[in-house]
Short mmCIF file of C-alpha atoms in Angstrom, two decimals:
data_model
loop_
_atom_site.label_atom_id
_atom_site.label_comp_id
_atom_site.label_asym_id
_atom_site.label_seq_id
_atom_site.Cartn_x
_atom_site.Cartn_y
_atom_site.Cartn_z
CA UNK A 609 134.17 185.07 52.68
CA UNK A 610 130.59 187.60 51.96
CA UNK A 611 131.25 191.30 51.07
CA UNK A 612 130.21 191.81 54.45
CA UNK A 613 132.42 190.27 56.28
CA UNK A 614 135.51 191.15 54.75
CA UNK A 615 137.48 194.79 55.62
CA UNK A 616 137.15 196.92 52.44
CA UNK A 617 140.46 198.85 53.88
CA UNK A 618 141.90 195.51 52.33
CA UNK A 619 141.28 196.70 49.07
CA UNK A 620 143.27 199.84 49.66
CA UNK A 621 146.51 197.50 50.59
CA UNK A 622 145.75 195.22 47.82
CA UNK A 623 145.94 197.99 45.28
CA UNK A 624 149.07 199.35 46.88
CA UNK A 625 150.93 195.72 46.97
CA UNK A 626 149.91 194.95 43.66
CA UNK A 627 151.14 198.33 42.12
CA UNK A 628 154.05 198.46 44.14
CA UNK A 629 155.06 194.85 44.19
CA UNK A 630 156.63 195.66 46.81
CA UNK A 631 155.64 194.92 50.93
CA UNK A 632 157.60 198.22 52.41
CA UNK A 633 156.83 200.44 49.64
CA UNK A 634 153.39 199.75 49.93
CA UNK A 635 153.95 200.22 53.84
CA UNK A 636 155.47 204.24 52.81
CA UNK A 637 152.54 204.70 50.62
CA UNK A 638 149.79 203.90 53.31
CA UNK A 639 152.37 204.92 56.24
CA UNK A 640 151.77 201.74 57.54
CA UNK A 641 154.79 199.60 59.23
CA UNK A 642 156.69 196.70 56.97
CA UNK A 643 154.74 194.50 59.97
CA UNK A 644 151.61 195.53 59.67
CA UNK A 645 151.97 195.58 55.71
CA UNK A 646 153.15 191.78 55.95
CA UNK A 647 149.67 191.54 57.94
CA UNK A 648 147.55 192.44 54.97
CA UNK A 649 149.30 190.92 52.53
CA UNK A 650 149.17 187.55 54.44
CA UNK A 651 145.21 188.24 54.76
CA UNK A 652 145.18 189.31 51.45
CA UNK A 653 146.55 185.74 50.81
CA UNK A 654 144.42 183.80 52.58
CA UNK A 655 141.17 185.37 51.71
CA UNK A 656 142.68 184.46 47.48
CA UNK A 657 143.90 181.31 48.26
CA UNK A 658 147.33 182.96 46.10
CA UNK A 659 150.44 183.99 46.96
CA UNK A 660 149.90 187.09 44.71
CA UNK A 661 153.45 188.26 45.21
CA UNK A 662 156.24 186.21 44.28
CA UNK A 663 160.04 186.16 44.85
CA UNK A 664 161.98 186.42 41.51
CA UNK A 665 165.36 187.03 42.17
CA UNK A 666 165.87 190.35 44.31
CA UNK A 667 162.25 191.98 43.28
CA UNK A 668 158.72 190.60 43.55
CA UNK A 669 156.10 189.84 40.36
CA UNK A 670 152.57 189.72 40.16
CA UNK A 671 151.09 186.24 40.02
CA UNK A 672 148.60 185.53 37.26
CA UNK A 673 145.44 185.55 39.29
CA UNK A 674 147.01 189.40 41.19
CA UNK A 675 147.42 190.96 36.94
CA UNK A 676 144.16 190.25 37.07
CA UNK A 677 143.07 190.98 39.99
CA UNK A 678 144.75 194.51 39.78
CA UNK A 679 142.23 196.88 37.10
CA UNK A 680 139.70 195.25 38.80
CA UNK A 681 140.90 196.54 42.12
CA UNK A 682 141.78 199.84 40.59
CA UNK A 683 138.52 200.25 38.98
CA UNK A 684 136.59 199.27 42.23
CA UNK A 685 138.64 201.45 44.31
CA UNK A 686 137.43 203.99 41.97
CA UNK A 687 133.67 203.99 41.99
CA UNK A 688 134.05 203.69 45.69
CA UNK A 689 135.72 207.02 46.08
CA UNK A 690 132.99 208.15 43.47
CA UNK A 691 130.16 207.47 45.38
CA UNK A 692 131.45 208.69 48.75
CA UNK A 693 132.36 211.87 46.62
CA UNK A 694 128.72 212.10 45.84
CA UNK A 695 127.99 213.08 50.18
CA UNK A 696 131.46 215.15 50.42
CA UNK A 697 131.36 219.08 50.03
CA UNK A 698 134.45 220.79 49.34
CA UNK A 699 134.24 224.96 50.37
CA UNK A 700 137.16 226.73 49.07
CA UNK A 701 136.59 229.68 50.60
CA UNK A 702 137.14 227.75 54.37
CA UNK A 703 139.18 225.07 53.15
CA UNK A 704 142.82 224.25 54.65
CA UNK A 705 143.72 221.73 52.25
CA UNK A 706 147.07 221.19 50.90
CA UNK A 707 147.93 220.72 47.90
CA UNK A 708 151.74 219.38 45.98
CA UNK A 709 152.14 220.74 42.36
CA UNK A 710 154.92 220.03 40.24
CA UNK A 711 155.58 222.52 37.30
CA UNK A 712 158.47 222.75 35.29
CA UNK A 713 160.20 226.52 35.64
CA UNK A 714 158.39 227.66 32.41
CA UNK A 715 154.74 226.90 33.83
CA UNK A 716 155.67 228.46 37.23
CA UNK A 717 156.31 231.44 35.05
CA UNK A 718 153.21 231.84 33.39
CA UNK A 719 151.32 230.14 35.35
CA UNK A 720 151.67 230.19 38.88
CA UNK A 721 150.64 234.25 39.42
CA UNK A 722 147.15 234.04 37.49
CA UNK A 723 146.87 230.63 39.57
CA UNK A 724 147.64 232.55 43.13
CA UNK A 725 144.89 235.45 42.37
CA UNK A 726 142.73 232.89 42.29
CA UNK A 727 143.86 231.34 45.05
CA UNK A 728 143.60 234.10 47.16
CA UNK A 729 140.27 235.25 46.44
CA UNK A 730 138.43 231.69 46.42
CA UNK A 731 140.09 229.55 48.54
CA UNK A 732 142.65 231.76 51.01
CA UNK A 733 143.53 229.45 53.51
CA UNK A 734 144.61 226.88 51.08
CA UNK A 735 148.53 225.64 50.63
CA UNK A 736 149.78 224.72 47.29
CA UNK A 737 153.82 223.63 47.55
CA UNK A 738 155.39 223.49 44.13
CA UNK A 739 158.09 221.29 43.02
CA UNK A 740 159.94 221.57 40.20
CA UNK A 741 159.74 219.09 37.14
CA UNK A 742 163.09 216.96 37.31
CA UNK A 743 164.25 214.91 34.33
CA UNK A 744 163.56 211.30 34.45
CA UNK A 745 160.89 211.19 37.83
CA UNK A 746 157.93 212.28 35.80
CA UNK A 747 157.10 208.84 34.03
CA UNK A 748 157.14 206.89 37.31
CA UNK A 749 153.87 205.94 38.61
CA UNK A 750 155.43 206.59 42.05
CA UNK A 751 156.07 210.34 41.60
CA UNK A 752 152.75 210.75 40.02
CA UNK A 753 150.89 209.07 42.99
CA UNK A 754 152.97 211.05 45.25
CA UNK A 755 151.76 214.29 43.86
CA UNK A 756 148.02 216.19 43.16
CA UNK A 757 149.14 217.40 39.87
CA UNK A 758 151.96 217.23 37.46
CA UNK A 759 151.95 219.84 34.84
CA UNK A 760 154.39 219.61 32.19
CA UNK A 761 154.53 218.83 28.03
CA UNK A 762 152.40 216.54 26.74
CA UNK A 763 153.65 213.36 25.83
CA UNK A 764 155.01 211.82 29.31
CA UNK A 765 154.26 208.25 29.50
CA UNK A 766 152.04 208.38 32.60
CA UNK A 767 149.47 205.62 33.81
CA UNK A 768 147.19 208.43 35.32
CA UNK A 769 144.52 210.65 34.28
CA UNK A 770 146.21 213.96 31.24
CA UNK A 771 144.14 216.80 30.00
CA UNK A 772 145.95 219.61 28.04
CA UNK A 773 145.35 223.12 29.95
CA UNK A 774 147.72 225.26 27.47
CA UNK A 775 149.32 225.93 24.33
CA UNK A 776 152.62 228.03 23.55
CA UNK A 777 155.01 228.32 20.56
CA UNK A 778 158.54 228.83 20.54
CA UNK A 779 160.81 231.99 19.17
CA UNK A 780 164.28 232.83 18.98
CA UNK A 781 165.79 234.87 21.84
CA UNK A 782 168.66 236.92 21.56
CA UNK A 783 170.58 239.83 22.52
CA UNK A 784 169.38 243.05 20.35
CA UNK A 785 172.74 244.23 19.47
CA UNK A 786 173.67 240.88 18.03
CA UNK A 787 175.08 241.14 14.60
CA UNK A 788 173.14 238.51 13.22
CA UNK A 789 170.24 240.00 13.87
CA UNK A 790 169.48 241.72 10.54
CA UNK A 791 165.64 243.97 10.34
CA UNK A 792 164.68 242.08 13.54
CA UNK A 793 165.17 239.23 11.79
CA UNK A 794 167.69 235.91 11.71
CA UNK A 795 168.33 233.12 9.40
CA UNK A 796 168.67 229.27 8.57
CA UNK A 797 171.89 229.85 8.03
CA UNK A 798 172.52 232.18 11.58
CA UNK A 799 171.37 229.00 13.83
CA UNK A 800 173.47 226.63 11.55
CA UNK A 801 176.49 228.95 12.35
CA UNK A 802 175.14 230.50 16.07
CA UNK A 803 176.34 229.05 19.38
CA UNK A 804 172.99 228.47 21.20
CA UNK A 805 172.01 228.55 24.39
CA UNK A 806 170.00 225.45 25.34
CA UNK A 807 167.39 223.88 27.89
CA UNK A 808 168.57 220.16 29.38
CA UNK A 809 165.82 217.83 29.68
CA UNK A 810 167.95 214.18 30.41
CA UNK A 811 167.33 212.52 26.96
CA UNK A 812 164.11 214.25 26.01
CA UNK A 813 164.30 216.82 22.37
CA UNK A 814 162.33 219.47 23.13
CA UNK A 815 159.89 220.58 19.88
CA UNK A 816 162.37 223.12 18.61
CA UNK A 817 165.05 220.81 19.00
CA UNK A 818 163.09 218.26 16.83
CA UNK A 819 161.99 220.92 14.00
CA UNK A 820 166.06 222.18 14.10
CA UNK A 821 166.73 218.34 13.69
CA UNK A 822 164.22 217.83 10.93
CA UNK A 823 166.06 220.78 9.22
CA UNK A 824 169.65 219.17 9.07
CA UNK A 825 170.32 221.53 12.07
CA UNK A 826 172.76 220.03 14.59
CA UNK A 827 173.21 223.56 16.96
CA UNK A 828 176.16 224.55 18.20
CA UNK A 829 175.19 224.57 22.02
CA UNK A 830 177.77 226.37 24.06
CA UNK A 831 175.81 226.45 27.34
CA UNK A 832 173.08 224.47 28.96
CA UNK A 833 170.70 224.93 31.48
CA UNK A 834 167.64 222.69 33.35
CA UNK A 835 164.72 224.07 32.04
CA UNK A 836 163.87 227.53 30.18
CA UNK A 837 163.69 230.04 32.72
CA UNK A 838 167.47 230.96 32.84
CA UNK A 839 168.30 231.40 29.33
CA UNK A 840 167.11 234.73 28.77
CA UNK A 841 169.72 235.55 31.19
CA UNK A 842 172.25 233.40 29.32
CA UNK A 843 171.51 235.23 26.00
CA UNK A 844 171.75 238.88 27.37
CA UNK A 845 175.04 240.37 26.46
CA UNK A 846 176.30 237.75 24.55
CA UNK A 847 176.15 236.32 21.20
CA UNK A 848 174.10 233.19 22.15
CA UNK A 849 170.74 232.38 20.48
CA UNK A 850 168.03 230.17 22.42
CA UNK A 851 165.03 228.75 21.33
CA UNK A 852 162.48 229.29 24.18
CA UNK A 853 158.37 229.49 24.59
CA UNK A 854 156.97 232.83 23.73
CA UNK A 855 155.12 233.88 26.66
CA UNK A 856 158.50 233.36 28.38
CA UNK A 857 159.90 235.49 26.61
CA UNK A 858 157.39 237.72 27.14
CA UNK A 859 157.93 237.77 30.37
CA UNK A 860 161.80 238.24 30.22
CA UNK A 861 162.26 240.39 27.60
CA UNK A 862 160.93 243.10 30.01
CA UNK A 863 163.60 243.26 32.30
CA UNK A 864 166.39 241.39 30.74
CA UNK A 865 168.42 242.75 27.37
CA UNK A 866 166.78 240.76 25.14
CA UNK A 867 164.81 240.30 22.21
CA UNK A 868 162.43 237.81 20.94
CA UNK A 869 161.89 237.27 16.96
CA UNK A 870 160.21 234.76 15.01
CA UNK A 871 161.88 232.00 14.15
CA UNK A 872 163.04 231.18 10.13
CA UNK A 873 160.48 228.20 10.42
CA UNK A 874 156.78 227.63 10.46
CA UNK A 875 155.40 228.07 13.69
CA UNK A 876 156.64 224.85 16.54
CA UNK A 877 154.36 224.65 18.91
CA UNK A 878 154.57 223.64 22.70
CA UNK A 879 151.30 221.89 24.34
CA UNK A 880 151.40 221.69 28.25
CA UNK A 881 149.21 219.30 29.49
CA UNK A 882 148.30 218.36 33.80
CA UNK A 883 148.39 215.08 34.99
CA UNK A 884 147.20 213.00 37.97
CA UNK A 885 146.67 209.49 39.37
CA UNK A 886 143.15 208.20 39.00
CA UNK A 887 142.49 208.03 42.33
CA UNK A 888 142.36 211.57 42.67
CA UNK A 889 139.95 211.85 39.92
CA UNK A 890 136.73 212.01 41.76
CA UNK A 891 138.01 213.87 44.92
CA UNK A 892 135.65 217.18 44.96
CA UNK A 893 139.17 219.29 46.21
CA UNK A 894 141.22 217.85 43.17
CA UNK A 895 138.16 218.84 40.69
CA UNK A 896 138.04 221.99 41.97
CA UNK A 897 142.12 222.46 41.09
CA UNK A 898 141.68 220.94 38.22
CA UNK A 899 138.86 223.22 37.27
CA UNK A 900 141.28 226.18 38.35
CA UNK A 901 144.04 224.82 36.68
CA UNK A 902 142.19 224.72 33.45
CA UNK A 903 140.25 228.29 33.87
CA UNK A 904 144.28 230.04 34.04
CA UNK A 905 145.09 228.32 30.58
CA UNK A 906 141.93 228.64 29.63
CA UNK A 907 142.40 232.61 29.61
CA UNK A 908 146.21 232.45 28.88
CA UNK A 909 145.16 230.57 25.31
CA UNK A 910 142.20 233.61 24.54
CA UNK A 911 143.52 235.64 21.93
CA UNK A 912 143.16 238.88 23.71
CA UNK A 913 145.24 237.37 26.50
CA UNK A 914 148.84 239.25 27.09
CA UNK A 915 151.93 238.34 28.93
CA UNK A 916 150.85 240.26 32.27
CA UNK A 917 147.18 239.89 32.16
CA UNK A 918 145.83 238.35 34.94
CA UNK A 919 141.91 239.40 35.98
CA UNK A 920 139.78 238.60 39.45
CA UNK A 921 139.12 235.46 40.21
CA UNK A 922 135.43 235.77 38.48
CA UNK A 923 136.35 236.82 35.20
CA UNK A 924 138.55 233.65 34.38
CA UNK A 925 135.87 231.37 35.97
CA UNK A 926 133.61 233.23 33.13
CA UNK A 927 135.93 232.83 30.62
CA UNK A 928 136.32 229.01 31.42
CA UNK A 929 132.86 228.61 31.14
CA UNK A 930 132.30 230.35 27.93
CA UNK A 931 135.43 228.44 26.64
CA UNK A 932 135.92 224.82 24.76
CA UNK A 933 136.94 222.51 27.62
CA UNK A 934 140.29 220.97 26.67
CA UNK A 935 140.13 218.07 24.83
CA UNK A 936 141.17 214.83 26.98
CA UNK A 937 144.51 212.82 26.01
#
């Protein structure tokens, strides 16, 4: 069978059997019925002369001839969307599009208000739902696919597309009539001996944790919370320490009684990079978000940038274009 007389909307269920080795999975993903999926995939079979999938024990694996077949697929896939791209307009300012984000608590923090002013004045009939970063969904293909844009610390194990958008480092937090807290300042010794309040992440250190680790610091945690964004809240009043990113802390030590000081060790930082599947890459709505998305930490990383500064919506597309585009992971 030619190129031309073959259904190129094959393609688009071959990729989806073959990464999700699995016929009603790929059936969700393309909101097609089990049926119908069975349909392609027996096409799919015939056209190969393979089985491609194959039964081993309760799951399905990829024959020989389908590993291969599978970057190629991807990659064609790819410069198909690319070239379509090339005829496609996307107009922010009369766009409806909607968009899924997922952001840990930290990023919606920073983030998310510089993000909306933009928002608002370029695109403002566009939806963005956020979703919060969960421990232990963000290194499945599958959450990333279902998903524009992950945005979280840089080191998940992702098959997409990463660029980092922002940089952070951490501080201690703490209440300012703690007794530790000696000319604004605390020791070694005080987070040895401190009960802390800490940030859950499922098995994954967080940077301070590591650089307390690398110290012979095991920290007394007392309390534990998902994410950052709470702790402030945890520390105020109490006699609780918590390691936690400056600009949130920034942010909270404003209306919460806290107080942020540097930490008794060189400077950890925190890199937050966004993610998304490759077959998003060339979509002129998803450049346009990630542009956006890397214009707000663009400005958030200039050094003249403060905890509540967030300009029009043509001053950070200036500043991203006078800036060093992040550098791609």
């Amino acid at each position: 069978m030619g190129l031309a007389a073959m259904d190129l909307n094959l393609l688009v269920a071959l990729e989806a059997l073959l990464e999700e080795k699995n016929v009603t999975h790929a059936g969700m993903r393309l909101t097609l019925s089990q049926s119908a999926m069975s349909g392609q995939l027996a096409r799919l079979r015939r056209h190969f002369g393979d089985e491609l999938l194959v039964r081993v024990g309760r799951q399905y694996e990829l024959t020989p001839l389908a590993d291969r077949l599978l970057p190629v697929v991807r990659a064609s896939l790819l410069k198909a969307e690319e070239a379509l791209s090339l005829t496609r307009r996307f107009e922010p300012a009369h766009s409806q599009q909607r968009f899924s984000v997922v952001m840990s608590d930290y990023m919606m923090t920073v983030m998310v208000e510089p993000l909306l002013r933009i928002i608002a004045e370029e695109a403002p009939g566009l939806r963005i739902d956020f979703h919060p970063l969960v421990s232990g969904e963000p290194e499945s293909e599958n959450h990333l696919r279902c998903h524009d844009l992950l945005v979280a610390p840089l080191g998940y194990r992702l098959p997409g597309v990463s660029e980092v958008v922002v940089h952070d480092r951490f501080v201690c937090l703490v209440d300012p009539d703690n007794p530790r807290l000696v000319d604004g300042r605390l020791t070694l010794r005080d987070l040895a001996e401190m009960p802390h309040a800490a940030s859950a992440f499922g098995k994954s250190l967080t940077p301070a944790d590591r650089q307390l680790e690398t110290l012979g610091i095991e920290p007394k945690i007392q309390v534990s919370a998902p994410g950052f964004g709470v702790l402030p809240f945890l520390v105020s009043g109490t006699g609780l320490v918590a390691l936690v990113p400056e600009r949130l802390a920034d942010r909270y030590t404003a209306v919460t009684r806290c107080a942020a000081v540097e930490p008794p060790f060189p400077d950890v930082r925190l890199v937050e990079a966004m993610y998304w599947h490759h077959n998003r890459h060339t979509d002129p709505a998803h450049r346009w978000l990630r542009e956006t998305v890397r214009a707000v930490g663009a400005a958030l990383d200039a050094p003249e940038a403060g905890a509540s500064a967030a300009p029009n919506a043509a001053s950070w597309r200036e500043r991203e274009k006078t800036s060093t585009c992040p550098s791609r992971v």
